[in-house]
Short mmCIF file of C-alpha atoms in Angstrom, two decimals:
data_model
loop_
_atom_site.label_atom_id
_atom_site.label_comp_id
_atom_site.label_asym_id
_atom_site.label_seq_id
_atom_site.Cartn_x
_atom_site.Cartn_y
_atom_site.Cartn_z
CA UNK A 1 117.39 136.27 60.70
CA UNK A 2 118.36 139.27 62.72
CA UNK A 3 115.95 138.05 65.45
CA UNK A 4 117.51 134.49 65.55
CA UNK A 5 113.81 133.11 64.35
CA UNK A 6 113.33 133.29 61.03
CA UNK A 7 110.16 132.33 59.76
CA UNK A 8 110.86 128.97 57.37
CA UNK A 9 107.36 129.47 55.60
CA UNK A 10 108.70 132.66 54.66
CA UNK A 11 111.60 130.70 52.62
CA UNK A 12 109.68 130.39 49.08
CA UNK A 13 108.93 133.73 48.99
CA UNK A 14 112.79 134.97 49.86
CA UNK A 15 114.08 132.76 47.63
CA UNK A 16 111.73 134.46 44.92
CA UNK A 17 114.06 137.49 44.72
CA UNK A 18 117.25 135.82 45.60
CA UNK A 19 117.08 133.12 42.49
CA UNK A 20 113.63 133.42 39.95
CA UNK A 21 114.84 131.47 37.68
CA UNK A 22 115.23 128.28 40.25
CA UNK A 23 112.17 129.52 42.58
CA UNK A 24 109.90 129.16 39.04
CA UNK A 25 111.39 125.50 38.35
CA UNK A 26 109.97 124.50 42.20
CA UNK A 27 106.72 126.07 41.16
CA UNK A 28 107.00 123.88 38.27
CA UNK A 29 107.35 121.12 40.39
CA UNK A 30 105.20 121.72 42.59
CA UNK A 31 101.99 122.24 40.26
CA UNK A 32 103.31 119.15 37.85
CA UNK A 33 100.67 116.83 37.20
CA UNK A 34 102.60 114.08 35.90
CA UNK A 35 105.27 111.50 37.30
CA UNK A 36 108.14 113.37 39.33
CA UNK A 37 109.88 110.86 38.89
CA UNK A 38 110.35 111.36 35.19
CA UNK A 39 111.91 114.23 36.05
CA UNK A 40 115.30 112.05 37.32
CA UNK A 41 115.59 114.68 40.75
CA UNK A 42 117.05 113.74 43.79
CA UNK A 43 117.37 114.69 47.04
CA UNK A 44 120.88 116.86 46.36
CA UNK A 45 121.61 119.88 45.02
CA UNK A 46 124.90 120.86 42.79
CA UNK A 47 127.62 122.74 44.51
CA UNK A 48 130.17 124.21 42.37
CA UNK A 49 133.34 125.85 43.96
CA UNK A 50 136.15 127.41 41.50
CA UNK A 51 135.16 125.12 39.03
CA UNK A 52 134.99 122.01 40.64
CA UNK A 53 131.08 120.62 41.44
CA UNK A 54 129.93 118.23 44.13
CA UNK A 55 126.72 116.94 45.44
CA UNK A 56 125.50 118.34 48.49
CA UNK A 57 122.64 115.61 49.95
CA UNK A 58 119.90 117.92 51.64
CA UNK A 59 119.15 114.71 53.61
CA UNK A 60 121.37 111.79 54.89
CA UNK A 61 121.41 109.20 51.84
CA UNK A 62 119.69 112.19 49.86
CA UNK A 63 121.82 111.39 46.51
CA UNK A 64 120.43 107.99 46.50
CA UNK A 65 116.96 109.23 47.53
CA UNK A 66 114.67 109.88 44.05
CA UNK A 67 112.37 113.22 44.39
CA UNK A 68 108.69 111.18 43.57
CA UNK A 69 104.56 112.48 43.69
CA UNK A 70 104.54 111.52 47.62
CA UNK A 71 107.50 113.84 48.35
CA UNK A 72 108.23 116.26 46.01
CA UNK A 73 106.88 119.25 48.42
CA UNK A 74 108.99 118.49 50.99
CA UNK A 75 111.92 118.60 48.29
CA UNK A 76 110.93 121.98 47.42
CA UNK A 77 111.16 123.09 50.74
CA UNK A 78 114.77 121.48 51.43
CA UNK A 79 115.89 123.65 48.85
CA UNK A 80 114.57 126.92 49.33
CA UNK A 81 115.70 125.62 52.96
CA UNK A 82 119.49 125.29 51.54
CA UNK A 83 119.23 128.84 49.05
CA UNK A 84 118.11 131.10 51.55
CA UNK A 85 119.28 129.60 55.29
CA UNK A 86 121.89 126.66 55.05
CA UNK A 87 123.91 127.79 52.11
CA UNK A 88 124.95 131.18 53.66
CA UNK A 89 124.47 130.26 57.09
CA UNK A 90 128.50 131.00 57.90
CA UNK A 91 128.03 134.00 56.32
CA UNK A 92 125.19 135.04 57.77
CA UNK A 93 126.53 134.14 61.68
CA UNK A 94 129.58 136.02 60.93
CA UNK A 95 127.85 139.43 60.09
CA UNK A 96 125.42 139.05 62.51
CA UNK A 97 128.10 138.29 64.87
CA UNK A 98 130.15 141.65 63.60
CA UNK A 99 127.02 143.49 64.28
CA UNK A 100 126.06 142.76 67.59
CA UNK A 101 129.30 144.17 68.31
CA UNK A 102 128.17 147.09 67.13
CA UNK A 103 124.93 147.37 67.94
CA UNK A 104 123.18 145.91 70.75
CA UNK A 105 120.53 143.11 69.42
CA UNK A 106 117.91 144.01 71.53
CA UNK A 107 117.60 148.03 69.91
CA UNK A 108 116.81 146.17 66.17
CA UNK A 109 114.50 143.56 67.56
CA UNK A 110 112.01 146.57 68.14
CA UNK A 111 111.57 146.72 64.53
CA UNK A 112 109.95 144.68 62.10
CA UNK A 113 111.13 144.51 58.38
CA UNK A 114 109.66 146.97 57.10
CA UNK A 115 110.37 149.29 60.05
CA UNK A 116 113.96 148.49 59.88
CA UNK A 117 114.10 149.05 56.37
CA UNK A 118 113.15 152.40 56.66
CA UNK A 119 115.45 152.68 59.51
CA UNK A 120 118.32 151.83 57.16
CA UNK A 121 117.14 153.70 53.82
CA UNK A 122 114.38 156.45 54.74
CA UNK A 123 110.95 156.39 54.35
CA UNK A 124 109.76 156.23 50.32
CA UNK A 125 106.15 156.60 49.04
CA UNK A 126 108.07 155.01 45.57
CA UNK A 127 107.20 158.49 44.26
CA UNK A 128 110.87 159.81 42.79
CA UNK A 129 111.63 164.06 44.09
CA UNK A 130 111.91 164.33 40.20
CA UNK A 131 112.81 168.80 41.00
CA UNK A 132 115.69 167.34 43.76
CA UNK A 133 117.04 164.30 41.20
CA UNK A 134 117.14 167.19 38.05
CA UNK A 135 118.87 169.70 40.35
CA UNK A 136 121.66 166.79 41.24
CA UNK A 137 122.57 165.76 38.00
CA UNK A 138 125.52 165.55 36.17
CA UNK A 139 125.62 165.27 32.06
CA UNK A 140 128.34 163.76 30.27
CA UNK A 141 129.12 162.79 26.47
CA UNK A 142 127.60 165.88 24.86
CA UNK A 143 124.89 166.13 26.77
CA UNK A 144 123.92 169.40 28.64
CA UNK A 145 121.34 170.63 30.79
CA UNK A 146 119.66 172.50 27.26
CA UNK A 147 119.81 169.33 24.95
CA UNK A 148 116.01 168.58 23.42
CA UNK A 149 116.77 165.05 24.75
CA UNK A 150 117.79 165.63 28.32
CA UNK A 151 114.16 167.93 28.42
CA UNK A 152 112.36 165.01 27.34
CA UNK A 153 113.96 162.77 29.24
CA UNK A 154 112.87 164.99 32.36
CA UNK A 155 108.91 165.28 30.85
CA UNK A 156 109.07 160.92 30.23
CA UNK A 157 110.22 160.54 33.35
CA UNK A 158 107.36 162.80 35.52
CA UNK A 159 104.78 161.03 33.30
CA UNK A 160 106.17 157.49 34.66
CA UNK A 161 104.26 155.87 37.41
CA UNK A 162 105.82 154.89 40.57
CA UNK A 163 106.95 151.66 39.88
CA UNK A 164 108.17 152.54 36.45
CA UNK A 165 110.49 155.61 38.49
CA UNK A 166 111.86 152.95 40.86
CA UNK A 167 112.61 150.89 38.26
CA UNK A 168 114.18 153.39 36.13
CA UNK A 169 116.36 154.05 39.66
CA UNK A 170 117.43 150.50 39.88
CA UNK A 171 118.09 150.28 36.34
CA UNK A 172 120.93 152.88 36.54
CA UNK A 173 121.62 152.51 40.52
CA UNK A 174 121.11 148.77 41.38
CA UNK A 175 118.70 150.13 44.27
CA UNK A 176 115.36 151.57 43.51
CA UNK A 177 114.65 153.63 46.52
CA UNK A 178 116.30 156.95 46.29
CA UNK A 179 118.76 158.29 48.73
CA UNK A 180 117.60 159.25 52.35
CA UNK A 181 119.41 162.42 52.33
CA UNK A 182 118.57 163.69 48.94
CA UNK A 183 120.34 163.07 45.69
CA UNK A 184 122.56 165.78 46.55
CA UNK A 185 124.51 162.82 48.33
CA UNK A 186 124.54 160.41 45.68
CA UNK A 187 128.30 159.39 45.51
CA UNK A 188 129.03 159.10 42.03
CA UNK A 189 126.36 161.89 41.61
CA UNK A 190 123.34 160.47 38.97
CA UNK A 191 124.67 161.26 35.62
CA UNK A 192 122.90 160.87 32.01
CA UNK A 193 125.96 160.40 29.10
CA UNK A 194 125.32 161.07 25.69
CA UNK A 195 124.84 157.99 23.23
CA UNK A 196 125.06 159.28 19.42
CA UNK A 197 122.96 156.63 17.20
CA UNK A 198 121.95 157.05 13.62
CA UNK A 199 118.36 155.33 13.99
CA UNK A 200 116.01 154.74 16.61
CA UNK A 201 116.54 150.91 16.73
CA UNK A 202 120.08 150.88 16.94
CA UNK A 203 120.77 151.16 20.95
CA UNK A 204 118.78 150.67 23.91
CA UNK A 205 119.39 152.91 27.18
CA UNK A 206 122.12 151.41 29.21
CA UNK A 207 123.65 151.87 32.62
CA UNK A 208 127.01 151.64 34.92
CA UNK A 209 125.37 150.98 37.72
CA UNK A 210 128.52 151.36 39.50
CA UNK A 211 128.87 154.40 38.72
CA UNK A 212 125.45 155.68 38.62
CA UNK A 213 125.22 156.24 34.86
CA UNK A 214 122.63 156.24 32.02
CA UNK A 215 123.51 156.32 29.18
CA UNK A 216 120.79 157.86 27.11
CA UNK A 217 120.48 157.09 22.88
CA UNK A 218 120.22 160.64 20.86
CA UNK A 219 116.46 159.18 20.06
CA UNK A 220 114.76 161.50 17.02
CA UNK A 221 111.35 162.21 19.55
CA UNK A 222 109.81 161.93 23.07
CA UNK A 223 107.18 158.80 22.04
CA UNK A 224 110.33 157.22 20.72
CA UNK A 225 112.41 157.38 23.90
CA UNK A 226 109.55 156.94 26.59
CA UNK A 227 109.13 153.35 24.27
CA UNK A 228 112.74 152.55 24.32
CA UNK A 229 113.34 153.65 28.12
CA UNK A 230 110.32 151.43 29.35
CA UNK A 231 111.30 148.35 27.61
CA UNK A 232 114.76 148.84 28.98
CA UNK A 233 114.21 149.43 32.62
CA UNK A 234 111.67 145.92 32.49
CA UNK A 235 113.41 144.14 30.76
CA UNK A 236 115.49 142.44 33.89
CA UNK A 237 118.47 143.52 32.06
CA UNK A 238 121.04 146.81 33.06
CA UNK A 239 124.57 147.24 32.96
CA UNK A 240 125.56 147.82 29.55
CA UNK A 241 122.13 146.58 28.08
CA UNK A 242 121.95 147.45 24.13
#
């Protein structure tokens, strides 16, 4: 979309990370082997706007027009077509519009996706600078730098892989690639609070993601609160997750 020709076979796959939950029900559909029309679709899709909801036809007469075996893929594409492109197209033309004025079109059109993305956030093997993200810190709650807890934390998380770091990133952070310029200028500044529980199961790990904050169960040993930090961070879930 910043080069003005987006890719529509790309759509499914955007869509993937923008909505799961509806990009799984047109997989559904997709692979279902029996009647489509059973499943009472139509060519629309619900709009709802501060409480009020409308149908928005994806085709002329598309209310009226029942989703069936013989066109039930080219459903699936009007509305990954209307998630990812039509649905925020103002949007979309407005802040593309703000930043051409800021930055001429033709300097990002050198760059891929990828490329760009580095651009914006630094380059990232996934690998966490656990020594730079311990040394930048902050404890709250109880906690301090010497708490048996807080040292295990630090071993659990150098035994992590990759993926499990960047996930443990975005759990707390929304984002899972750390900062280009260190987390020295994280702004709030990572911080681990201290959660007093009486038993193991009582809490999960939580976070404020918007204020960069993990807030860390007073588990009774290391196995324990690698266990309870993994299911946490995969579990989809986050901000204030117990």
């Amino acid at each position: 979309f910043m080069r003005g020709d987006y890719n529509f076979l790309h759509m499914l796959p955007d869509l993937s990370t923008m909505d799961k939950t509806l990009y799984n029900n047109l997989m559904f559909l997709k692979t279902y082997e029996g009647d489509a029309s059973d499943l009472c679709l139509t060519f629309a899709v619900a709009k709802e706007d501060f409480g009020s909801k409308e149908e928005v036809p994806l085709i002329p007469g598309g209310d009226d027009m029942d989703v069936t075996n013989a066109n039930k893929h080219r459903y699936i594409g009007l509305v990954a077509k209307h998630y990812v492109c039509d649905r925020v197209k103002e949007q979309s033309e407005a802040f593309t519009r703000g930043l051409w004025d800021v930055i001429d079109r033709s300097w990002l059109r050198i760059f891929n996706e990828p490329e760009l993305q580095v651009l914006i956030s630094g380059p990232t093997d996934g690998k966490l600078d656990i020594d730079d993200m311990k040394a930048n810190t902050k404890y709250t709650g109880g906690y301090t730098i010497f708490d048996k807890n807080i040292h295990r934390f630090w071993k659990v998380l150098r035994s992590l892989t990759k993926q499990q770091q960047a996930d443990l990133l975005r759990f707390v952070t929304s984002c899972e690639r750390p900062p280009p310029l260190g987390f020295g200028s994280m702004q709030p500044s990572f911080t681990i609070q201290r959660m007093a529980i009486s038993s193991d199961g009582e809490k999960l790990p939580a976070a404020s993601t918007c204020f960069n904050v993990l807030k860390l169960p007073t588990y009774s040993s290391e196995k324990v609160l690698k266990d309870r930090l993994i299911y946490a961070i995969q579990s989809g879930s986050g901000f204030e997750l117990t």
